[in-house]
């Protein structure tokens, strides 16, 4: 008996020594913990006694090594990588096969029986197949009869990092930049490779390493060496590097007198710069450009158009097969104009004027990454210009790294929106995957939420947003729910009830946030902290950088009239879309205040007046954070304790701040609506003055 006990104690402590005690989140969804179910583990192991790799290609080598790493963790044994099956059946064969007709360049095919063959037309395709195979095992699926074929729907799937030379990140909430410019190129932080692994595992094949508000230093010889060192790390993972460029760089670092895109010397400077870059980085992806936007210089400074600017860079990159990604995020400092209309007004007339290797990158909505926006009216309206789609993964307007907001529903809402440009079913997804207008070039970008925090994203559950972006960039037909479930199984727990609970939390989180933050189509891209509630903010260097510009609260009602009686921004959409949103009686409530100035006492389709509906949403939104907390408490036994505590703490802060947001809005709007808080809700236990003071304290801090 004594010995049995001793044996047991010894065994448990040994098991413990093998498994990481606490999960710090570093491994993301590539955790590869031992599969609990011994019979499933054995079945997988029988099908994968060895990995056959008969090539020296660095990308294929990555695929084999990633498989080996994953299987080692999941199965608890090392599966050897061999050059040939030597007549033995079974085993995983990695194969590049250009003859596979059903695949596009980066697609993969996985077949079992008698061997598991993972093939692609290119080495990158095989790498994506290897990760897909591992995902299959991580999510507990059978592999006896595998017949998977998958092709990415969009060609360039990239992260945009808004990272600066000093290590800071514009709108970054998870620590500082991953890139240690001061150590590069000599020291390669092992984290660069782990970053590449994570991206490759979800099909991301491009990364812009620096801020769109770009420093010209990135184009100096000193920095290009550093960028090249990163490119070397990313290459075996099928990831190309891109740079944001500062349009007047020929002046700031080139010593020229002008940056005019039609000036021959300027053109030559860029062509020389491109040659210099490609000598160092032969597979360099290209340039991302923010120009004549929010104070950034650009071609308009020389009375040239966006097309003139983009084409000059495109010509410099074309000999090397590089591309220019030119952003359409522009708006003028005109308080009388409607910012909603600005990008369309400037870009639509330029349709057809861009070089073939230019893609115009458009944010999902017309304003700026709000918790809910209608799709940008540009989508579908530039049939002769490839349009890329830009999402923001980092939570600039979504509670930073404190609030839980699963973003797949935001991404899907835009992708699935119907532009009607070629009749019903002309979704934004079909515009940007090129199928609607046969774009030769297709791209999608997510502004990264990664940083130096050990768990990469600050909020442990925000990893799901990076993951979801990659999965949807690969295949926009996947559902938010499927992605949430998959991510939860790979990252947090495989226990079915807890998987269900976490999936449900993720799926509801966005709507909860919208309810206490910007319900019924309110928006709040005013300056300041982008976090604290300040609906009263009415002073700024620009009128369109105030809160009142957006919500337009007055004694008669609330909301921005964008119909013919107002700015008429709705006219930028197809008539079928206008029809859905034009009429305040039938406009869906989530978009109501985006398009209409609605009287406070107006009865809405919910049966409540505007004021009552607003209060209902603010209050139920804030209360629902309590629901999130209760759900999370239920999964405690199935998730790692460190992760559990981390999320629980953030949810507690979210709860407090949701009430803060609610109180700020209802107390402020009440001054205009002049109505009591409807029953059963209790009036806030602070005054408007007190909320304003608390925000002030926050801003000073
Ligand atoms: C806004 C951000 C600002 C960015 C800008 C952009 O507040 O920091 O530079 O977008 O996308 O959302 O260029």
PDB file of N, CA and C in Angstrom, residues 344 347-354 358 360 377-387 419 421-422 430-432 434-442 574:
ATOM      1  N   UNK A 344     -14.737  57.761 -51.413  1.00  0.00           N
ATOM      2  CA  UNK A 344     -15.427  57.462 -52.674  1.00  0.00           C
ATOM      3  C   UNK A 344     -15.255  58.626 -53.651  1.00  0.00           C
ATOM      4  N   UNK A 347     -11.637  58.644 -54.985  1.00  0.00           N
ATOM      5  CA  UNK A 347     -11.093  57.479 -55.698  1.00  0.00           C
ATOM      6  C   UNK A 347     -11.926  56.999 -56.875  1.00  0.00           C
ATOM      7  N   UNK A 348     -13.223  57.101 -56.748  1.00  0.00           N
ATOM      8  CA  UNK A 348     -14.072  56.585 -57.829  1.00  0.00           C
ATOM      9  C   UNK A 348     -13.700  57.195 -59.201  1.00  0.00           C
ATOM     10  N   UNK A 349     -13.467  58.523 -59.278  1.00  0.00           N
ATOM     11  CA  UNK A 349     -13.111  59.087 -60.585  1.00  0.00           C
ATOM     12  C   UNK A 349     -11.777  58.566 -61.133  1.00  0.00           C
ATOM     13  N   UNK A 350     -10.971  57.937 -60.274  1.00  0.00           N
ATOM     14  CA  UNK A 350      -9.657  57.462 -60.726  1.00  0.00           C
ATOM     15  C   UNK A 350      -9.707  56.021 -61.241  1.00  0.00           C
ATOM     16  N   UNK A 351     -10.899  55.439 -61.231  1.00  0.00           N
ATOM     17  CA  UNK A 351     -11.011  54.035 -61.644  1.00  0.00           C
ATOM     18  C   UNK A 351     -10.456  53.857 -63.062  1.00  0.00           C
ATOM     19  N   UNK A 352      -9.584  52.868 -63.210  1.00  0.00           N
ATOM     20  CA  UNK A 352      -9.022  52.584 -64.537  1.00  0.00           C
ATOM     21  C   UNK A 352      -7.727  53.326 -64.799  1.00  0.00           C
ATOM     22  N   UNK A 353      -7.339  54.218 -63.879  1.00  0.00           N
ATOM     23  CA  UNK A 353      -6.123  55.010 -64.139  1.00  0.00           C
ATOM     24  C   UNK A 353      -4.872  54.443 -63.468  1.00  0.00           C
ATOM     25  N   UNK A 354      -5.026  53.344 -62.769  1.00  0.00           N
ATOM     26  CA  UNK A 354      -3.872  52.807 -62.037  1.00  0.00           C
ATOM     27  C   UNK A 354      -3.125  51.748 -62.857  1.00  0.00           C
ATOM     28  N   UNK A 358      -0.962  47.885 -59.116  1.00  0.00           N
ATOM     29  CA  UNK A 358      -1.440  48.706 -57.992  1.00  0.00           C
ATOM     30  C   UNK A 358      -2.733  48.102 -57.478  1.00  0.00           C
ATOM     31  N   UNK A 360      -5.774  49.178 -54.632  1.00  0.00           N
ATOM     32  CA  UNK A 360      -6.229  50.242 -53.731  1.00  0.00           C
ATOM     33  C   UNK A 360      -6.844  49.582 -52.497  1.00  0.00           C
ATOM     34  N   UNK A 377     -18.787  52.378 -49.430  1.00  0.00           N
ATOM     35  CA  UNK A 377     -19.460  52.430 -50.737  1.00  0.00           C
ATOM     36  C   UNK A 377     -18.504  52.257 -51.914  1.00  0.00           C
ATOM     37  N   UNK A 378     -17.201  52.276 -51.657  1.00  0.00           N
ATOM     38  CA  UNK A 378     -16.264  52.098 -52.785  1.00  0.00           C
ATOM     39  C   UNK A 378     -16.339  50.669 -53.338  1.00  0.00           C
ATOM     40  N   UNK A 379     -16.628  49.705 -52.451  1.00  0.00           N
ATOM     41  CA  UNK A 379     -16.601  48.311 -52.908  1.00  0.00           C
ATOM     42  C   UNK A 379     -17.608  48.096 -54.040  1.00  0.00           C
ATOM     43  N   UNK A 380     -17.111  47.585 -55.116  1.00  0.00           N
ATOM     44  CA  UNK A 380     -17.975  47.319 -56.260  1.00  0.00           C
ATOM     45  C   UNK A 380     -18.004  48.460 -57.250  1.00  0.00           C
ATOM     46  N   UNK A 381     -17.586  49.641 -56.813  1.00  0.00           N
ATOM     47  CA  UNK A 381     -17.722  50.809 -57.667  1.00  0.00           C
ATOM     48  C   UNK A 381     -16.445  51.131 -58.455  1.00  0.00           C
ATOM     49  N   UNK A 382     -15.424  50.307 -58.307  1.00  0.00           N
ATOM     50  CA  UNK A 382     -14.212  50.538 -59.098  1.00  0.00           C
ATOM     51  C   UNK A 382     -13.848  49.245 -59.835  1.00  0.00           C
ATOM     52  N   UNK A 383     -14.670  48.895 -60.819  1.00  0.00           N
ATOM     53  CA  UNK A 383     -14.487  47.598 -61.473  1.00  0.00           C
ATOM     54  C   UNK A 383     -13.149  47.439 -62.190  1.00  0.00           C
ATOM     55  N   UNK A 384     -12.532  48.562 -62.545  1.00  0.00           N
ATOM     56  CA  UNK A 384     -11.269  48.436 -63.293  1.00  0.00           C
ATOM     57  C   UNK A 384     -10.034  48.589 -62.419  1.00  0.00           C
ATOM     58  N   UNK A 385     -10.239  48.648 -61.123  1.00  0.00           N
ATOM     59  CA  UNK A 385      -9.104  48.807 -60.206  1.00  0.00           C
ATOM     60  C   UNK A 385      -9.192  47.749 -59.122  1.00  0.00           C
ATOM     61  N   UNK A 386      -8.206  46.871 -59.030  1.00  0.00           N
ATOM     62  CA  UNK A 386      -8.266  45.895 -57.940  1.00  0.00           C
ATOM     63  C   UNK A 386      -8.374  46.600 -56.591  1.00  0.00           C
ATOM     64  N   UNK A 387      -9.355  46.186 -55.808  1.00  0.00           N
ATOM     65  CA  UNK A 387      -9.534  46.768 -54.479  1.00  0.00           C
ATOM     66  C   UNK A 387      -9.161  45.739 -53.425  1.00  0.00           C
ATOM     67  N   UNK A 419     -23.281  44.438 -52.358  1.00  0.00           N
ATOM     68  CA  UNK A 419     -23.135  45.749 -53.014  1.00  0.00           C
ATOM     69  C   UNK A 419     -24.154  45.911 -54.140  1.00  0.00           C
ATOM     70  N   UNK A 421     -23.748  45.523 -57.149  1.00  0.00           N
ATOM     71  CA  UNK A 421     -23.240  46.141 -58.386  1.00  0.00           C
ATOM     72  C   UNK A 421     -23.484  45.285 -59.618  1.00  0.00           C
ATOM     73  N   UNK A 422     -23.510  43.986 -59.443  1.00  0.00           N
ATOM     74  CA  UNK A 422     -23.843  43.147 -60.599  1.00  0.00           C
ATOM     75  C   UNK A 422     -25.054  42.311 -60.239  1.00  0.00           C
ATOM     76  N   UNK A 430     -16.904  38.980 -52.876  1.00  0.00           N
ATOM     77  CA  UNK A 430     -16.676  38.687 -54.298  1.00  0.00           C
ATOM     78  C   UNK A 430     -15.975  39.833 -55.010  1.00  0.00           C
ATOM     79  N   UNK A 431     -16.129  41.035 -54.479  1.00  0.00           N
ATOM     80  CA  UNK A 431     -15.359  42.143 -55.050  1.00  0.00           C
ATOM     81  C   UNK A 431     -13.887  41.905 -54.750  1.00  0.00           C
ATOM     82  N   UNK A 432     -13.595  41.640 -53.482  1.00  0.00           N
ATOM     83  CA  UNK A 432     -12.164  41.607 -53.140  1.00  0.00           C
ATOM     84  C   UNK A 432     -11.487  40.276 -53.479  1.00  0.00           C
ATOM     85  N   UNK A 434     -11.867  39.070 -56.250  1.00  0.00           N
ATOM     86  CA  UNK A 434     -11.620  39.256 -57.676  1.00  0.00           C
ATOM     87  C   UNK A 434     -12.645  38.585 -58.569  1.00  0.00           C
ATOM     88  N   UNK A 435     -13.549  37.797 -57.987  1.00  0.00           N
ATOM     89  CA  UNK A 435     -14.435  37.021 -58.857  1.00  0.00           C
ATOM     90  C   UNK A 435     -15.487  37.895 -59.547  1.00  0.00           C
ATOM     91  N   UNK A 436     -15.815  39.029 -58.965  1.00  0.00           N
ATOM     92  CA  UNK A 436     -16.864  39.862 -59.556  1.00  0.00           C
ATOM     93  C   UNK A 436     -16.356  40.644 -60.774  1.00  0.00           C
ATOM     94  N   UNK A 437     -15.165  41.191 -60.647  1.00  0.00           N
ATOM     95  CA  UNK A 437     -14.655  42.028 -61.747  1.00  0.00           C
ATOM     96  C   UNK A 437     -13.382  41.462 -62.374  1.00  0.00           C
ATOM     97  N   UNK A 438     -13.110  40.198 -62.089  1.00  0.00           N
ATOM     98  CA  UNK A 438     -11.879  39.579 -62.610  1.00  0.00           C
ATOM     99  C   UNK A 438     -10.627  40.389 -62.319  1.00  0.00           C
ATOM    100  N   UNK A 439     -10.492  40.831 -61.097  1.00  0.00           N
ATOM    101  CA  UNK A 439      -9.259  41.532 -60.742  1.00  0.00           C
ATOM    102  C   UNK A 439      -8.080  40.581 -60.894  1.00  0.00           C
ATOM    103  N   UNK A 440      -6.998  41.057 -61.518  1.00  0.00           N
ATOM    104  CA  UNK A 440      -5.829  40.182 -61.628  1.00  0.00           C
ATOM    105  C   UNK A 440      -5.088  40.049 -60.298  1.00  0.00           C
ATOM    106  N   UNK A 441      -5.300  41.022 -59.421  1.00  0.00           N
ATOM    107  CA  UNK A 441      -4.564  41.077 -58.162  1.00  0.00           C
ATOM    108  C   UNK A 441      -5.595  41.165 -57.045  1.00  0.00           C
ATOM    109  N   UNK A 442      -5.426  40.367 -55.994  1.00  0.00           N
ATOM    110  CA  UNK A 442      -6.387  40.451 -54.892  1.00  0.00           C
ATOM    111  C   UNK A 442      -5.638  40.495 -53.568  1.00  0.00           C
ATOM    112  N   UNK A 574     -25.534  51.553 -54.540  1.00  0.00           N
ATOM    113  CA  UNK A 574     -26.493  51.136 -55.565  1.00  0.00           C
ATOM    114  C   UNK A 574     -27.927  51.349 -55.051  1.00  0.00           C
TER     115      UNK A 574
END
